[in-house]
Structure formats: structure tokens, C-alpha cells
CSV table of C-alpha atoms in Angstrom, one decimal:
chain,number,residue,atom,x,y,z
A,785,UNK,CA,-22.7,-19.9,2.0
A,786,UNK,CA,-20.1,-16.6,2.1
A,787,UNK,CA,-17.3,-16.4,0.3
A,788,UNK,CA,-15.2,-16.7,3.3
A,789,UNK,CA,-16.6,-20.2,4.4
A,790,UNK,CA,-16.7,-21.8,0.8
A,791,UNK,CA,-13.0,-20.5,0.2
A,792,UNK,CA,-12.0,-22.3,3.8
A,793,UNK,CA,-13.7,-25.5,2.8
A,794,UNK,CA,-13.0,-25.9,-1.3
A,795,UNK,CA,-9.5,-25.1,-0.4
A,796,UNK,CA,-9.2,-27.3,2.9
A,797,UNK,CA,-10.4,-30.3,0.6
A,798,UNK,CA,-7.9,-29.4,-2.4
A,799,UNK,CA,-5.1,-29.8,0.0
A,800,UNK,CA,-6.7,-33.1,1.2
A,801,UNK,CA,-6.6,-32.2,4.7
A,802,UNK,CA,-9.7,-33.0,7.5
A,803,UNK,CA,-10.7,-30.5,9.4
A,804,UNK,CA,-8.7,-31.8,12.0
A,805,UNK,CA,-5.5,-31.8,10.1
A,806,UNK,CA,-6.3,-28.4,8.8
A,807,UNK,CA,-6.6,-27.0,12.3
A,808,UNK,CA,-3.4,-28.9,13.6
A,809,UNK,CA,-1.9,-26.9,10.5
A,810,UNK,CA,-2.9,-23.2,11.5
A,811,UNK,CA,-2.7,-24.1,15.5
A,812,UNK,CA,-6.5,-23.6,16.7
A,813,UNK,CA,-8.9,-26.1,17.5
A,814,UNK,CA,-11.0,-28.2,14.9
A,815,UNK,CA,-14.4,-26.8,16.3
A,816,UNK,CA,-13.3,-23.4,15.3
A,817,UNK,CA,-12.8,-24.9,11.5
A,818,UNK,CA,-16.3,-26.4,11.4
A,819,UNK,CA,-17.9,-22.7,12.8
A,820,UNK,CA,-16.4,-20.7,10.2
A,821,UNK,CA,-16.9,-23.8,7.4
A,822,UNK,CA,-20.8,-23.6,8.3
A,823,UNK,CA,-21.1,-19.7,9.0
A,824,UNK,CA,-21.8,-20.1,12.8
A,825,UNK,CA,-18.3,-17.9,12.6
A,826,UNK,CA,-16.2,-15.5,10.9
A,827,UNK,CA,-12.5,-16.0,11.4
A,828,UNK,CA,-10.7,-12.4,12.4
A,829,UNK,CA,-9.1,-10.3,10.8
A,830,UNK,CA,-4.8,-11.7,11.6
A,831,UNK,CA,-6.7,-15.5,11.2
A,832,UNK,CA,-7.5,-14.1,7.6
A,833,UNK,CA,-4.0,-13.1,6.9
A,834,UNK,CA,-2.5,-16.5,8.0
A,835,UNK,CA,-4.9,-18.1,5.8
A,836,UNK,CA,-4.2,-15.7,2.4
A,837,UNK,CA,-0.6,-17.0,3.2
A,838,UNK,CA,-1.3,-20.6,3.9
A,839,UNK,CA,-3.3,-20.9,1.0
A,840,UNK,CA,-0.8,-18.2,-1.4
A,841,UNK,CA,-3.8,-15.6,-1.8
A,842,UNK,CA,-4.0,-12.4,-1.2
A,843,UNK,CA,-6.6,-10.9,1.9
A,844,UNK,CA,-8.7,-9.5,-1.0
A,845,UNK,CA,-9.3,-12.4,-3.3
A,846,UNK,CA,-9.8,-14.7,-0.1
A,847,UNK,CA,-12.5,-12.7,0.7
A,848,UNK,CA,-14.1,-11.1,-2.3
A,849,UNK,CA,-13.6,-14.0,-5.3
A,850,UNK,CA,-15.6,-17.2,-5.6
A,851,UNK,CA,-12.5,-19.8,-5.4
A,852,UNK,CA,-13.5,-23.0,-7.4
A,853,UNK,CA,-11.6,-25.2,-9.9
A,854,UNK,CA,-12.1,-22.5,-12.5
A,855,UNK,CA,-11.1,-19.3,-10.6
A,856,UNK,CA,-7.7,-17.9,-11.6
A,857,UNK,CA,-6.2,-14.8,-9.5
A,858,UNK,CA,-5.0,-11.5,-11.8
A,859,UNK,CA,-2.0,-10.9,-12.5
A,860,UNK,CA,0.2,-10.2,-9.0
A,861,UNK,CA,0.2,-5.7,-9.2
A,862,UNK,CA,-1.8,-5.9,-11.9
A,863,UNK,CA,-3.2,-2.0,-12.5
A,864,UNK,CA,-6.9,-3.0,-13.0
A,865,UNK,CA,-6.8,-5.0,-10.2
A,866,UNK,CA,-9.4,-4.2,-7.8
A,867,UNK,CA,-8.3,-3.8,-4.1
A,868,UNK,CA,-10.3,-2.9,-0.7
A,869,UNK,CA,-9.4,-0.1,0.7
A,870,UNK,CA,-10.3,0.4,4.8
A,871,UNK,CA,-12.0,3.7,5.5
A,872,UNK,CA,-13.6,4.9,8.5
A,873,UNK,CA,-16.5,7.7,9.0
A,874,UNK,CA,-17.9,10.3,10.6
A,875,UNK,CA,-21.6,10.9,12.7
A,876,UNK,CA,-22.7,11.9,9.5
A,877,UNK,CA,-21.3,9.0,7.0
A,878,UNK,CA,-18.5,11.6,5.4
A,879,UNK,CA,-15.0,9.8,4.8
A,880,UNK,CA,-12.5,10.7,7.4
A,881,UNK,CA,-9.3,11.9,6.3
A,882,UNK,CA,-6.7,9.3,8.4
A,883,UNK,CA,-3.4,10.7,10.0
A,884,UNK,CA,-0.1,8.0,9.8
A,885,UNK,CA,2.1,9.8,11.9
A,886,UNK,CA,5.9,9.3,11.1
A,887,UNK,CA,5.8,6.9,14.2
A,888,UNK,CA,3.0,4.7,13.1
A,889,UNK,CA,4.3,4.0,9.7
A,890,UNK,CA,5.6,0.4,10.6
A,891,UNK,CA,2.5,-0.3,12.2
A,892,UNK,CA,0.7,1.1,9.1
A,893,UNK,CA,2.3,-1.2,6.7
A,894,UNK,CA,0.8,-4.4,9.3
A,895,UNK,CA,-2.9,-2.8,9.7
A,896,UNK,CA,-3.4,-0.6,6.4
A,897,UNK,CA,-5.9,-2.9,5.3
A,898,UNK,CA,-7.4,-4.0,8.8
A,899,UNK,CA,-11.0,-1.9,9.4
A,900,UNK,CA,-9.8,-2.1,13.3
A,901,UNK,CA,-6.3,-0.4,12.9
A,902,UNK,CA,-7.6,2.6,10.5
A,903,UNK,CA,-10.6,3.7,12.8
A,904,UNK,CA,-7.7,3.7,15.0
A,905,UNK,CA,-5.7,6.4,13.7
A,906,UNK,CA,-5.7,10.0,14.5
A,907,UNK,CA,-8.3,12.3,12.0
A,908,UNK,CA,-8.4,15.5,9.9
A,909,UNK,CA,-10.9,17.2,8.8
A,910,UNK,CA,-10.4,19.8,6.0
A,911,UNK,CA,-13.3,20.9,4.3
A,912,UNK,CA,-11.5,21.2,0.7
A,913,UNK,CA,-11.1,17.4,0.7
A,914,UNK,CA,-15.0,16.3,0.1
A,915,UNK,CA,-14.6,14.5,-3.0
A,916,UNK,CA,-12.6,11.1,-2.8
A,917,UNK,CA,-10.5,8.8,-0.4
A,918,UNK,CA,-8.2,11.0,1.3
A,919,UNK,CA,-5.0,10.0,3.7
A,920,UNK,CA,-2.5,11.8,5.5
A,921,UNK,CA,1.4,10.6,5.5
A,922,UNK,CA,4.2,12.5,8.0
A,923,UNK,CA,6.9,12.1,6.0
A,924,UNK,CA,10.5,11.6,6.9
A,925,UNK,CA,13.9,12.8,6.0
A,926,UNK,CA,15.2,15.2,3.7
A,927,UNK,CA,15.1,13.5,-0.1
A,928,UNK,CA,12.1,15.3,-1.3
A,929,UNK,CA,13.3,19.0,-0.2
A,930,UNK,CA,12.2,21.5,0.0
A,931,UNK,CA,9.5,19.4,2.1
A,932,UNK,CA,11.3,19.1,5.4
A,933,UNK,CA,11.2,15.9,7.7
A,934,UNK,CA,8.0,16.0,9.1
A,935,UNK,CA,6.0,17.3,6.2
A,936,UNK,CA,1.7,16.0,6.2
A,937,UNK,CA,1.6,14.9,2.8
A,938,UNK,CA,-2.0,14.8,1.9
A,939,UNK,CA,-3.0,12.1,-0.1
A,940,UNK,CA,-6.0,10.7,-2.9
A,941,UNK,CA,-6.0,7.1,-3.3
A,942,UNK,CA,-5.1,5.9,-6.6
A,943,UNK,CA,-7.0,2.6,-7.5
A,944,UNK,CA,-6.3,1.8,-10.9
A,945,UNK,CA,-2.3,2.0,-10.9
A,946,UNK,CA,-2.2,2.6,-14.7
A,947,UNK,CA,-3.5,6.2,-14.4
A,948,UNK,CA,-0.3,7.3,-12.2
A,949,UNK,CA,1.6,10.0,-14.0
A,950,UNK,CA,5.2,9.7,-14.5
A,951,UNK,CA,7.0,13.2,-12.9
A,952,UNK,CA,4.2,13.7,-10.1
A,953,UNK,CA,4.6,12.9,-6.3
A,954,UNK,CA,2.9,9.8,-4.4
A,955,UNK,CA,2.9,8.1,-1.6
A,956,UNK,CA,3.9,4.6,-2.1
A,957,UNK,CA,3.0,1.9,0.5
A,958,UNK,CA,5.2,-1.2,0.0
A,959,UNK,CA,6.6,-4.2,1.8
A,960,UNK,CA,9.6,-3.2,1.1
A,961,UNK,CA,10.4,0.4,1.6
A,962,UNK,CA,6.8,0.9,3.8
A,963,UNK,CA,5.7,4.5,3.6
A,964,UNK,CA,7.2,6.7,0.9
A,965,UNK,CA,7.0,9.8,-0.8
A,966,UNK,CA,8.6,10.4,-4.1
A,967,UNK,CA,8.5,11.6,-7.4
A,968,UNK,CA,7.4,8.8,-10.0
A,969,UNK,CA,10.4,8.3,-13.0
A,970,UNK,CA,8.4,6.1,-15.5
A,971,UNK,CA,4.6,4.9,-16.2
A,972,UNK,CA,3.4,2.0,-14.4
A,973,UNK,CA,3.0,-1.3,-16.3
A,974,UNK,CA,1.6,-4.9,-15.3
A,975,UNK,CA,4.2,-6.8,-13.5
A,976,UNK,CA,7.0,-4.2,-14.1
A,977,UNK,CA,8.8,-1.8,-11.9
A,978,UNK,CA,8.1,1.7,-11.0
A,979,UNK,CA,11.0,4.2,-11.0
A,980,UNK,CA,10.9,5.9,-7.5
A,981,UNK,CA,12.9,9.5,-7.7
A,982,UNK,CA,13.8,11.8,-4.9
A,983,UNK,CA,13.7,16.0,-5.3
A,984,UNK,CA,16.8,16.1,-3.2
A,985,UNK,CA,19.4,15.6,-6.3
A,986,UNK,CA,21.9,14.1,-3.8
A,987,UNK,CA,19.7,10.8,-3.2
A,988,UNK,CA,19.9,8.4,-6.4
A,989,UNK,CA,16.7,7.0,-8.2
A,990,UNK,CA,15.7,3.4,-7.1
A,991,UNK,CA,12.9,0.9,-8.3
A,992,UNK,CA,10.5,-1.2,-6.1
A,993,UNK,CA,8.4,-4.5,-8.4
A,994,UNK,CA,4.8,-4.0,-9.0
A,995,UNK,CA,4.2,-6.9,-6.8
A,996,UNK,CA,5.7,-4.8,-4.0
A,997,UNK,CA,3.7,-2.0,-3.6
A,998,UNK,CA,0.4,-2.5,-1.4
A,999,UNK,CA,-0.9,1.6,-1.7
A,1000,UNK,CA,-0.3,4.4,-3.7
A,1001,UNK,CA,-1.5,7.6,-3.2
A,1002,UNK,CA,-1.9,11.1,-5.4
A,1003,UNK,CA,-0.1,14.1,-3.2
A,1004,UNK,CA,-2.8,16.6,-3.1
A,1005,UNK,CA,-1.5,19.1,-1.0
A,1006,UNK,CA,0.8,19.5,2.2
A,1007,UNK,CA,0.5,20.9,5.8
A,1008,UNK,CA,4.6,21.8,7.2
A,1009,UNK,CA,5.7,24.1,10.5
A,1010,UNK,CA,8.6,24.6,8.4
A,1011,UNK,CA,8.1,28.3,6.4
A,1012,UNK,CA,9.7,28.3,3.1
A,1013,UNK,CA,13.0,30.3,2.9
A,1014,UNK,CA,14.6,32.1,0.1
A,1015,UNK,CA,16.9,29.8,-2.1
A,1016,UNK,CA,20.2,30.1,-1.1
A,1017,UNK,CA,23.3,30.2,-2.9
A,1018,UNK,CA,24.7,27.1,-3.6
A,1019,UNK,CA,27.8,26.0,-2.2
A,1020,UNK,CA,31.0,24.0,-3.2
A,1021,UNK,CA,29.3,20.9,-1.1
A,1022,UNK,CA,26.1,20.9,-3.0
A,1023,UNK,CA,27.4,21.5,-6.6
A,1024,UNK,CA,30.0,18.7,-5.7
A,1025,UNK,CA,27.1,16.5,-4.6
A,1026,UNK,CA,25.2,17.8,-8.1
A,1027,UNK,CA,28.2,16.9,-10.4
A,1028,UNK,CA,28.6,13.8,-8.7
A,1029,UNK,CA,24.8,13.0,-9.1
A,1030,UNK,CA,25.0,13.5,-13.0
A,1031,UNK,CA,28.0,11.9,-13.5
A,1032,UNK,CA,26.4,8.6,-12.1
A,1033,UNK,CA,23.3,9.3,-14.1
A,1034,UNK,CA,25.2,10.1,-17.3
A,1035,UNK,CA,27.1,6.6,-16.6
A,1036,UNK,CA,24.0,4.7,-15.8
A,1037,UNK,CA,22.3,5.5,-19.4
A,1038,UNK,CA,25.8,5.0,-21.5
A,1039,UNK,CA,25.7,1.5,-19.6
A,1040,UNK,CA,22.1,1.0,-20.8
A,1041,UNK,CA,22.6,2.0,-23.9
A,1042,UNK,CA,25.8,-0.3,-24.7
């Protein structure tokens, strides 16, 4: 039996339901719950996420882990967690490099981890990248000038959480914020927060929870229209903005350290 039809069944029974029941529950029909419980079917991939949330799992243990009476999940953001990662191919079996445009981001955050949605997206091929998982993120706005609004961030995929470095830029996919790039502010732990921190000095540092963020991903280099321009001299506005900045920041640590 797969993983997918023991999980439906074991965990139909612990809630007590029949299959009946169990169907009235997710709104399709009762033959549909005996096909995927005897692997005459596989539910798709929006049926899987309504059962992760039914049942309070995630997509990836629903249908990777054994569930049973002794099964515990990991710890919710945990860094050794293992997730699944959709990638699509070439003719030749090489990892495609996947384009989110700045318009697809919302959608992004819906289908990162559906198979369907990533074969979807619009491909680059650059022939520097043949090592690793590779993505590529149109950024928006101005908080991590000089990178202009607009910006390809090329990105690796970071699997194991714990080895992001605290003062280099990632991508961060999260339910809250969606697609981000920033600078990271402090090392990742279990079940903590990570400190998100803009370039742009007039945008303040934030944090997101561990259990927030869905995909990060290592800046590795970045494709822009935008030709960079000598520095110019600052102005009354942007010192103003500066001081302003490091005043806050100044009266954020005195406050932690009271």
C-alpha cells in the first residue's frame, strides 16, 4: 500500500469517521475515498493540500512519512527538516533554472511546491549554473539598492536552514511576506525567528517565525537593465532618513538591553 493511501485510511479511522462521513467532510463522493484508500487512485495535487490541512500536516509528511500511532512530525521550521522541492527538466535530464516573474509571485507562493505550476514557469538557461537547484526571483522595490525594482535575483536552494549565513542575501518564500529578498540579521535556529534586513538604510529590519518561511534561497548572482551609476553625493533627505534610521536602531538595543 503507498504512503498516500495508508495515511488517508489510518487517519480517516483515528478521527472515527466512515468513508462516507469522511467524504461528506472534504465535499467529494465516497467512491472517490475507497479508490485512493485501495490505490485504484491518487488524489491531485489541491485534494492533497486540503487533506495536509484537514488532518494538520504538512504536504510533505502526508506524502513521504509512514503515519501510524508511533510517528511524530519534526519540529514545525526545523533546519534538518527535509522538504521536497519541485523541479522540472530539460530533453536531456539537466535542472532547469525557473523564472518567478514579479507578477507571478502570488501565484508562486500557491504552486511553489506543485510539479504542475513549476513546469509552468518561464526558463533560463545559463551555462555557469550546472551544479545545484537553481531559481530565478524578479524582485520588487527599492529596499535592497543598489538592486533596482526589477532586479533577476538568481538563486541556490538552501535545504538545511541551519547552514544560512547571517550578513548574506536570500530569497525568502513565506506565507507571510511571499517572495523576498534581503539581507539575513542573525543565524537561524529551530523554532526561532530570522532577522530579515534591507540594504536600503531607510527601510527598518523586521523578523518572520521559522514556521513561516516555506523556501529560502542563496543569491548567486543577478541579471538588471539598470547600469550601475557613480555614487552620488548624499543629500540633506538621505542623511535625514540615515540619522533617523540610527536613532531608531540605537533606541531599539538601549530598550533590549534595559
Amino acid at each position: 500500500m503507498s504512503k498516500i493511501s495508508s495515511n488517508i485510511k489510518y487517519l480517516r479511522k483515528k478521527k472515527g469517521l466512515t468513508q462516507q462521513q469522511f467524504a461528506d467532510e472534504l465535499g467529494i463522493k465516497r467512491s472517490l475515498v475507497g479508490a485512493y484508500e485501495e490505490e485504484r487512485a491518487e488524489p491531485k495535487y489541491d485534494l492533497l493540500k486540503k487533506l495536509a490541512v484537514y488532518f494538520d500536516l504538512s504536504v510533505d509528511d502526508f506524502i513521504n512519512e509512514n503515519i501510524t500511532d508511533k510517528w511524530a512530525p519534526k519540529p514545525k521550521g526545523s533546519g534538518d527538516n527535509l522538504r521536497i522541492l519541485s523541479i522540472s527538466v530539460d530533453k536531456d535530464d539537466n535542472e532547469n533554472i525557473e523564472m518567478v516573474p514579479m507578477k507571478a509571485s502570488a501565484g508562486y507562493l500557491n504552486g511553489y511546491a506543485d510539479p504542475e505550476y513549476v513546469a509552468e514557469l518561464p526558463k533560463l538557461y545559463l551555462p555557469m549554473f550546472k551544479q545545484g537547484t537553481y531559481r530565478a526571483f524578479e524582485i520588487k522595490g527599492d529596499s535592497m539598492l543598489p538592486l533596482v525594482s526589477g532586479t533577476t535575483i538568481i538563486g541556490e536552494y538552501v535545504e538545511n536552514w541551519a547552514d544560512v549565513k547571517q550578513g548574506e542575501t536570500y530569497v525568502i518564500l513565506s506565507q507571510s511576506e511571499g517572495v523576498v529578498y534581503k539581507r539575513i540579521g542573525n543565524k537561524y535556529r529551530d523554532n526561532k525567528k530570522l532577522k530579515l534586513v534591507s540594504d536600503n538604510p531607510v527601510y527598518e529590519a523586521y523578523e518572520i517565525e521559522g514556521g513561516d518561511i516555506l523556501e529560502i534561497w542563496k543569491a548567486k548572482a543577478y541579471i538588471s537593465t539598470h547600469l550601475p551609476m557613480p555614487t552620488p553625493e548624499p543629500t540633506m533627505e538621505s542623511l535625514t532618513a540615515m540619522m533617523a534610521q540610527m536613532q531608531r536602531s540605537i533606541s531599539n538595543l538601549q530598550q533590549g538591553n534595559n
